[in-house]
CSV table of C-alpha atoms in Angstrom, one decimal:
chain,number,residue,atom,x,y,z
H,1,MET,CA,0.4,-0.3,0.1
H,2,SER,CA,2.5,2.4,0.9
H,3,THR,CA,6.5,2.3,1.0
H,4,ASN,CA,6.4,4.1,4.3
H,5,ALA,CA,7.3,1.9,7.1
H,6,SER,CA,6.4,3.6,9.8
H,7,ASP,CA,3.1,4.4,8.7
H,8,PRO,CA,2.3,2.1,5.6
H,9,LEU,CA,-1.6,4.0,5.8
H,10,ALA,CA,-0.6,7.5,5.7
H,11,ALA,CA,0.1,7.5,2.1
H,12,LEU,CA,-3.4,6.4,1.1
H,13,GLY,CA,-4.3,9.8,2.6
H,14,ALA,CA,-2.6,11.7,-0.3
H,15,LEU,CA,-4.1,9.6,-3.0
H,16,PRO,CA,-5.8,11.6,-5.9
H,17,GLY,CA,-9.3,12.5,-4.5
H,18,VAL,CA,-9.0,11.0,-1.1
H,19,ALA,CA,-8.1,14.3,0.7
H,20,ASP,CA,-11.2,15.7,-0.7
H,21,ALA,CA,-13.1,12.4,0.2
H,22,VAL,CA,-12.0,12.5,4.0
H,23,ASP,CA,-12.8,16.2,3.9
H,24,SER,CA,-16.1,15.6,2.5
H,25,VAL,CA,-17.1,13.4,5.2
H,26,ARG,CA,-15.4,15.3,8.0
H,27,LYS,CA,-17.8,18.0,7.0
H,28,ALA,CA,-20.7,15.9,6.8
H,29,VAL,CA,-20.4,14.3,10.1
H,30,ASP,CA,-19.8,17.9,12.0
H,31,ARG,CA,-23.0,19.1,10.4
H,32,VAL,CA,-25.3,16.3,11.7
H,33,TYR,CA,-23.5,16.5,15.0
H,34,GLY,CA,-24.4,19.9,15.0
H,35,HIS,CA,-28.1,19.3,14.4
H,36,ARG,CA,-30.0,21.2,17.4
H,37,VAL,CA,-31.7,17.3,18.3
H,38,MET,CA,-28.2,16.3,18.9
H,39,ARG,CA,-27.9,18.2,21.9
H,40,ARG,CA,-31.0,16.4,23.6
H,41,ARG,CA,-31.8,13.0,22.0
H,42,SER,CA,-28.5,11.7,20.9
H,43,ASN,CA,-29.4,8.8,22.4
H,44,GLU,CA,-32.5,8.3,20.4
H,45,VAL,CA,-30.7,8.9,16.8
H,46,ALA,CA,-28.0,6.5,17.7
H,47,SER,CA,-30.5,3.6,18.4
H,48,GLU,CA,-32.3,4.2,15.1
H,49,ALA,CA,-28.7,4.9,13.5
H,50,ALA,CA,-28.0,1.0,14.7
H,51,LEU,CA,-31.4,-0.7,13.6
H,52,ARG,CA,-30.7,1.0,10.3
H,53,GLY,CA,-27.3,0.4,9.8
H,54,ALA,CA,-28.2,-3.3,11.0
H,55,ARG,CA,-31.0,-3.6,8.9
H,56,ALA,CA,-29.0,-2.4,5.8
H,57,SER,CA,-25.7,-4.4,6.6
H,58,ALA,CA,-28.4,-7.6,6.5
H,59,ALA,CA,-29.6,-6.6,2.8
H,60,LEU,CA,-26.0,-6.3,1.7
H,61,SER,CA,-25.9,-10.2,2.7
H,62,GLY,CA,-28.9,-11.2,1.1
H,63,ALA,CA,-31.5,-10.6,3.6
H,64,ASP,CA,-33.3,-7.4,2.3
H,65,TRP,CA,-36.4,-6.6,4.6
H,66,ALA,CA,-38.1,-3.4,5.2
H,67,LEU,CA,-37.3,-1.3,8.2
H,68,GLU,CA,-40.5,-2.1,9.9
H,69,GLU,CA,-40.2,-5.6,9.6
H,70,VAL,CA,-36.6,-5.7,11.1
H,71,ARG,CA,-38.3,-3.5,13.9
H,72,ARG,CA,-41.2,-5.3,14.4
H,73,ARG,CA,-39.6,-9.1,14.7
H,74,SER,CA,-38.6,-10.3,17.7
H,75,ASP,CA,-37.6,-13.9,16.6
H,76,PHE,CA,-34.3,-14.3,14.0
H,77,GLY,CA,-34.1,-18.0,13.8
H,78,GLY,CA,-35.3,-20.4,11.4
H,79,GLU,CA,-34.8,-19.4,7.7
H,80,ASP,CA,-31.6,-18.1,6.3
H,81,GLU,CA,-32.8,-14.4,6.0
H,82,ALA,CA,-34.0,-14.4,9.5
H,83,ARG,CA,-30.5,-15.6,10.7
H,84,THR,CA,-28.7,-12.8,8.7
H,85,VAL,CA,-30.7,-10.2,9.9
H,86,GLY,CA,-30.4,-11.4,13.9
H,87,ALA,CA,-26.7,-11.8,13.3
H,88,ALA,CA,-26.8,-8.1,12.0
H,89,LEU,CA,-28.9,-6.7,15.0
H,90,ARG,CA,-26.8,-8.9,17.3
H,91,LEU,CA,-23.2,-7.6,15.9
H,92,THR,CA,-24.4,-3.7,15.9
H,93,ALA,CA,-25.2,-4.3,19.5
H,94,GLU,CA,-21.9,-5.7,20.5
H,95,SER,CA,-19.6,-3.6,18.3
H,96,GLY,CA,-20.2,-0.7,21.3
H,97,GLN,CA,-19.0,-3.2,23.4
H,98,LEU,CA,-15.8,-3.9,22.1
H,99,LEU,CA,-14.3,-0.4,21.5
H,100,SER,CA,-11.9,-0.6,24.1
H,101,ILE,CA,-10.3,-3.9,23.2
H,102,TRP,CA,-10.0,-3.3,19.6
H,103,ARG,CA,-7.0,-1.1,19.8
H,104,GLN,CA,-4.9,-3.4,21.9
H,105,SER,CA,-6.4,-6.9,20.4
H,106,PRO,CA,-8.1,-6.5,16.9
H,107,LEU,CA,-8.0,-10.0,16.3
H,108,ARG,CA,-9.7,-11.0,19.3
H,109,VAL,CA,-12.4,-8.4,18.6
H,110,LEU,CA,-12.6,-9.9,14.8
H,111,ALA,CA,-13.0,-13.6,16.5
H,112,ARG,CA,-15.9,-12.3,19.0
H,113,LEU,CA,-17.5,-10.6,16.2
H,114,HIS,CA,-17.5,-13.9,14.0
H,115,LEU,CA,-18.9,-15.7,17.3
H,116,VAL,CA,-21.7,-13.1,17.7
H,117,ALA,CA,-22.0,-13.3,14.0
H,118,ALA,CA,-22.7,-17.2,13.8
H,119,GLY,CA,-24.9,-17.6,16.8
H,120,GLY,CA,-24.2,-21.0,16.7
H,121,ALA,CA,-25.3,-21.8,12.9
H,122,ALA,CA,-22.2,-23.0,12.1
H,123,PRO,CA,-20.3,-26.2,13.6
H,124,ASP,CA,-18.9,-25.2,16.6
H,125,ASP,CA,-14.9,-25.7,15.7
H,126,THR,CA,-15.1,-23.5,13.0
H,127,VAL,CA,-16.5,-20.2,15.0
H,128,GLY,CA,-14.8,-17.5,16.2
H,129,ARG,CA,-11.0,-18.4,14.4
H,130,PRO,CA,-9.8,-18.0,10.7
H,131,ARG,CA,-10.6,-21.1,8.5
H,132,LEU,CA,-8.2,-23.4,8.3
H,133,ALA,CA,-6.9,-25.1,5.1
H,134,ASP,CA,-9.7,-26.6,2.8
H,135,GLU,CA,-12.6,-25.1,4.8
H,136,LYS,CA,-14.8,-23.7,3.0
H,137,VAL,CA,-16.6,-20.1,2.8
H,138,ASP,CA,-20.1,-19.1,2.6
H,139,GLU,CA,-19.9,-15.8,1.2
H,140,SER,CA,-21.5,-15.2,-2.0
H,141,LEU,CA,-21.6,-11.9,-2.7
H,142,ILE,CA,-17.7,-11.7,-2.9
H,143,GLU,CA,-16.5,-13.9,-5.6
H,144,ALA,CA,-12.8,-12.7,-6.0
H,145,PRO,CA,-10.3,-15.6,-5.5
H,146,LEU,CA,-10.2,-16.8,-1.7
H,147,PRO,CA,-6.6,-16.6,-0.3
H,148,ASP,CA,-5.9,-19.6,1.3
H,149,ALA,CA,-5.4,-20.2,4.7
H,150,ASP,CA,-1.6,-19.2,5.4
H,151,GLU,CA,-2.1,-16.0,3.4
H,152,VAL,CA,-5.0,-15.2,5.5
H,153,ALA,CA,-3.2,-15.7,8.5
H,154,GLY,CA,0.0,-13.6,7.4
H,155,ARG,CA,-2.5,-10.8,6.3
H,156,LEU,CA,-4.5,-10.5,9.4
H,157,GLU,CA,-1.3,-10.4,11.6
H,158,GLY,CA,0.1,-7.8,9.6
H,159,LEU,CA,-3.3,-6.0,10.0
H,160,SER,CA,-3.5,-6.4,13.7
H,161,GLY,CA,0.1,-5.0,13.8
H,162,LEU,CA,-1.2,-1.9,11.8
H,163,ILE,CA,-4.1,-1.2,13.9
H,164,ILE,CA,-2.2,-1.4,17.6
H,165,ALA,CA,0.5,0.6,15.8
H,166,GLY,CA,-1.5,3.5,15.0
H,167,SER,CA,-1.4,5.5,12.1
H,168,SER,CA,-1.8,9.1,11.2
H,169,ALA,CA,-4.0,8.2,8.4
H,170,PRO,CA,-7.5,9.9,8.3
H,171,ALA,CA,-10.2,7.7,10.3
H,172,LEU,CA,-11.8,7.3,6.8
H,173,VAL,CA,-8.5,5.4,5.2
H,174,MET,CA,-8.0,3.2,8.1
H,175,ALA,CA,-11.7,2.1,8.3
H,176,SER,CA,-11.7,1.6,4.7
H,177,VAL,CA,-8.7,-0.8,4.9
H,178,VAL,CA,-10.3,-2.8,7.3
H,179,HIS,CA,-13.3,-3.4,5.8
H,180,GLY,CA,-11.6,-4.1,2.5
H,181,GLU,CA,-8.9,-6.5,4.0
H,182,LEU,CA,-11.7,-8.5,5.5
H,183,LEU,CA,-14.0,-8.9,2.5
H,184,ALA,CA,-10.5,-10.0,0.3
H,185,LEU,CA,-9.3,-12.5,3.4
H,186,ARG,CA,-12.7,-13.5,4.0
H,187,PRO,CA,-11.0,-15.0,6.9
H,188,PHE,CA,-14.0,-17.1,8.8
H,189,SER,CA,-16.5,-19.6,7.4
H,190,SER,CA,-19.3,-17.4,7.4
H,191,ALA,CA,-20.2,-13.8,8.0
H,192,ASN,CA,-17.8,-12.0,6.4
H,193,GLY,CA,-19.0,-9.3,5.1
H,194,LEU,CA,-21.4,-8.7,8.1
H,195,VAL,CA,-18.2,-8.6,10.1
H,196,ALA,CA,-16.4,-6.7,7.9
H,197,ARG,CA,-19.0,-3.6,8.3
H,198,ALA,CA,-18.8,-4.0,11.8
H,199,ALA,CA,-15.4,-3.7,11.9
H,200,GLU,CA,-15.5,-0.8,9.8
H,201,ARG,CA,-18.3,0.9,12.1
H,202,ILE,CA,-16.0,0.0,15.4
H,203,VAL,CA,-13.0,1.8,13.7
H,204,LEU,CA,-15.2,4.9,12.7
H,205,VAL,CA,-16.6,5.2,16.1
H,206,GLY,CA,-13.3,4.3,18.1
H,207,SER,CA,-11.2,6.9,16.0
H,208,GLY,CA,-13.7,9.8,17.1
H,209,LEU,CA,-14.8,10.3,14.0
H,210,ASP,CA,-18.2,9.5,15.0
H,211,PRO,CA,-17.4,8.8,18.4
H,212,LYS,CA,-21.9,8.5,19.2
H,213,SER,CA,-22.3,5.7,16.2
H,214,ILE,CA,-24.7,7.7,14.5
H,215,CYS,CA,-23.8,7.8,10.9
H,216,PRO,CA,-24.2,4.7,9.7
H,217,ALA,CA,-21.9,3.7,6.9
H,218,GLU,CA,-23.7,0.4,6.6
H,219,VAL,CA,-27.0,2.2,5.1
H,220,GLY,CA,-24.8,4.0,2.4
H,221,HIS,CA,-22.9,0.8,1.4
H,222,ALA,CA,-26.6,-0.3,0.7
H,223,GLU,CA,-28.2,2.6,-0.8
H,224,LEU,CA,-25.6,2.6,-3.5
H,225,GLY,CA,-26.0,-0.8,-3.9
H,226,ARG,CA,-24.5,-4.1,-4.0
H,227,ALA,CA,-23.2,-3.9,-7.8
H,228,ALA,CA,-21.1,-0.9,-6.8
H,229,TYR,CA,-19.9,-2.4,-3.7
H,230,VAL,CA,-18.4,-5.2,-5.4
H,231,THR,CA,-17.0,-2.9,-8.3
H,232,ALA,CA,-15.4,-0.6,-5.6
H,233,LEU,CA,-13.7,-4.0,-4.2
H,234,ASP,CA,-12.4,-5.0,-7.1
H,235,GLY,CA,-10.3,-1.7,-6.5
H,236,TYR,CA,-9.2,-2.5,-3.3
H,237,LEU,CA,-8.0,-6.0,-4.5
H,238,SER,CA,-6.3,-4.5,-7.3
H,239,GLY,CA,-3.7,-2.9,-5.0
H,240,THR,CA,-3.3,-0.3,-7.2
H,241,PRO,CA,-3.3,4.0,-6.0
H,242,GLU,CA,-6.9,4.6,-8.7
H,243,GLY,CA,-8.0,1.4,-7.3
H,244,MET,CA,-7.4,2.1,-3.9
H,245,ALA,CA,-8.5,5.5,-3.8
H,246,ALA,CA,-11.8,4.2,-5.6
H,247,TRP,CA,-12.5,2.3,-2.5
H,248,ILE,CA,-11.8,4.6,-0.2
H,249,ALA,CA,-14.2,7.4,-2.0
H,250,HIS,CA,-16.8,4.7,-2.3
H,251,CYS,CA,-16.9,3.9,1.5
H,252,GLY,CA,-16.7,7.8,2.3
H,253,ARG,CA,-19.8,8.1,0.0
H,254,ALA,CA,-21.1,5.3,2.0
H,255,VAL,CA,-20.7,7.6,5.3
H,256,GLU,CA,-22.1,10.2,4.0
H,257,LEU,CA,-25.1,8.7,2.6
H,258,GLY,CA,-25.5,7.5,6.3
H,259,VAL,CA,-24.7,11.2,7.7
H,260,ARG,CA,-28.0,12.0,5.3
H,261,GLU,CA,-30.2,9.0,7.3
H,262,SER,CA,-29.4,10.2,10.4
H,263,THR,CA,-30.0,13.8,9.7
H,264,ALA,CA,-33.1,12.9,8.5
H,265,VAL,CA,-33.9,11.0,11.7
H,266,CYS,CA,-33.2,14.3,13.4
H,267,GLU,CA,-35.4,16.0,11.4
H,268,ALA,CA,-38.3,13.7,12.1
H,269,LEU,CA,-37.7,13.8,15.9
H,270,GLN,CA,-37.6,17.8,15.6
H,271,ARG,CA,-40.8,17.2,14.1
H,272,GLY,CA,-42.3,14.9,16.4
H,273,ALA,CA,-42.8,12.6,13.9
H,274,ALA,CA,-40.1,10.0,14.5
């Protein structure tokens, strides 16, 4: 990604278009945080953002339910789509509990996220750990070649090292790289997309960009569509500067659309219509 050994993510922020994406996201986030509703009802906005983010993440993983259906349901067992929605809801709830651990032990957090997502649906010996050689992966959205288990282990260690070391790169860049790398590796036997988007949220919140977790990037990813998501990921997988910049810009646009969603929630609360 970068030849800067001390901070290999920093150069990504200087790629053409990335600085503009970072600036645009920062301004959008600042605007919604400045909304008058946020002074008194930020917890309500955060709760609604969590629900909408979970619904959107599940939609990208093939369970495209209406928001009111997600809000109404209490049983998420049984059929595959219900389990996917339930996993997304559990991950959203769990992510906020893992912020303090992420910077010290990201691999532990990823294992916990997969355990929460799997919810007992996968065989016990595959849950909460990276896949072994010859183990299959259930992730129909991403059709890129699957790295072997040794590559997965090495790249996860590398990603963990970057997170622990810290970076001067903007939060959007770090979140995009974490998200993209987990989609590229698909390190678990299932729920990799859900876990990758939950990890993106953890970075955005833990970095201080979105400390109240009111800017659900998952909403933006879903709104931009599965085809655009996969196309942007292809840019990340290419490893080229242009491809990396396109993926980061795509993730930035997703955050901005998440901001727009929460701004609409603020407006509805202000009108007393939420």
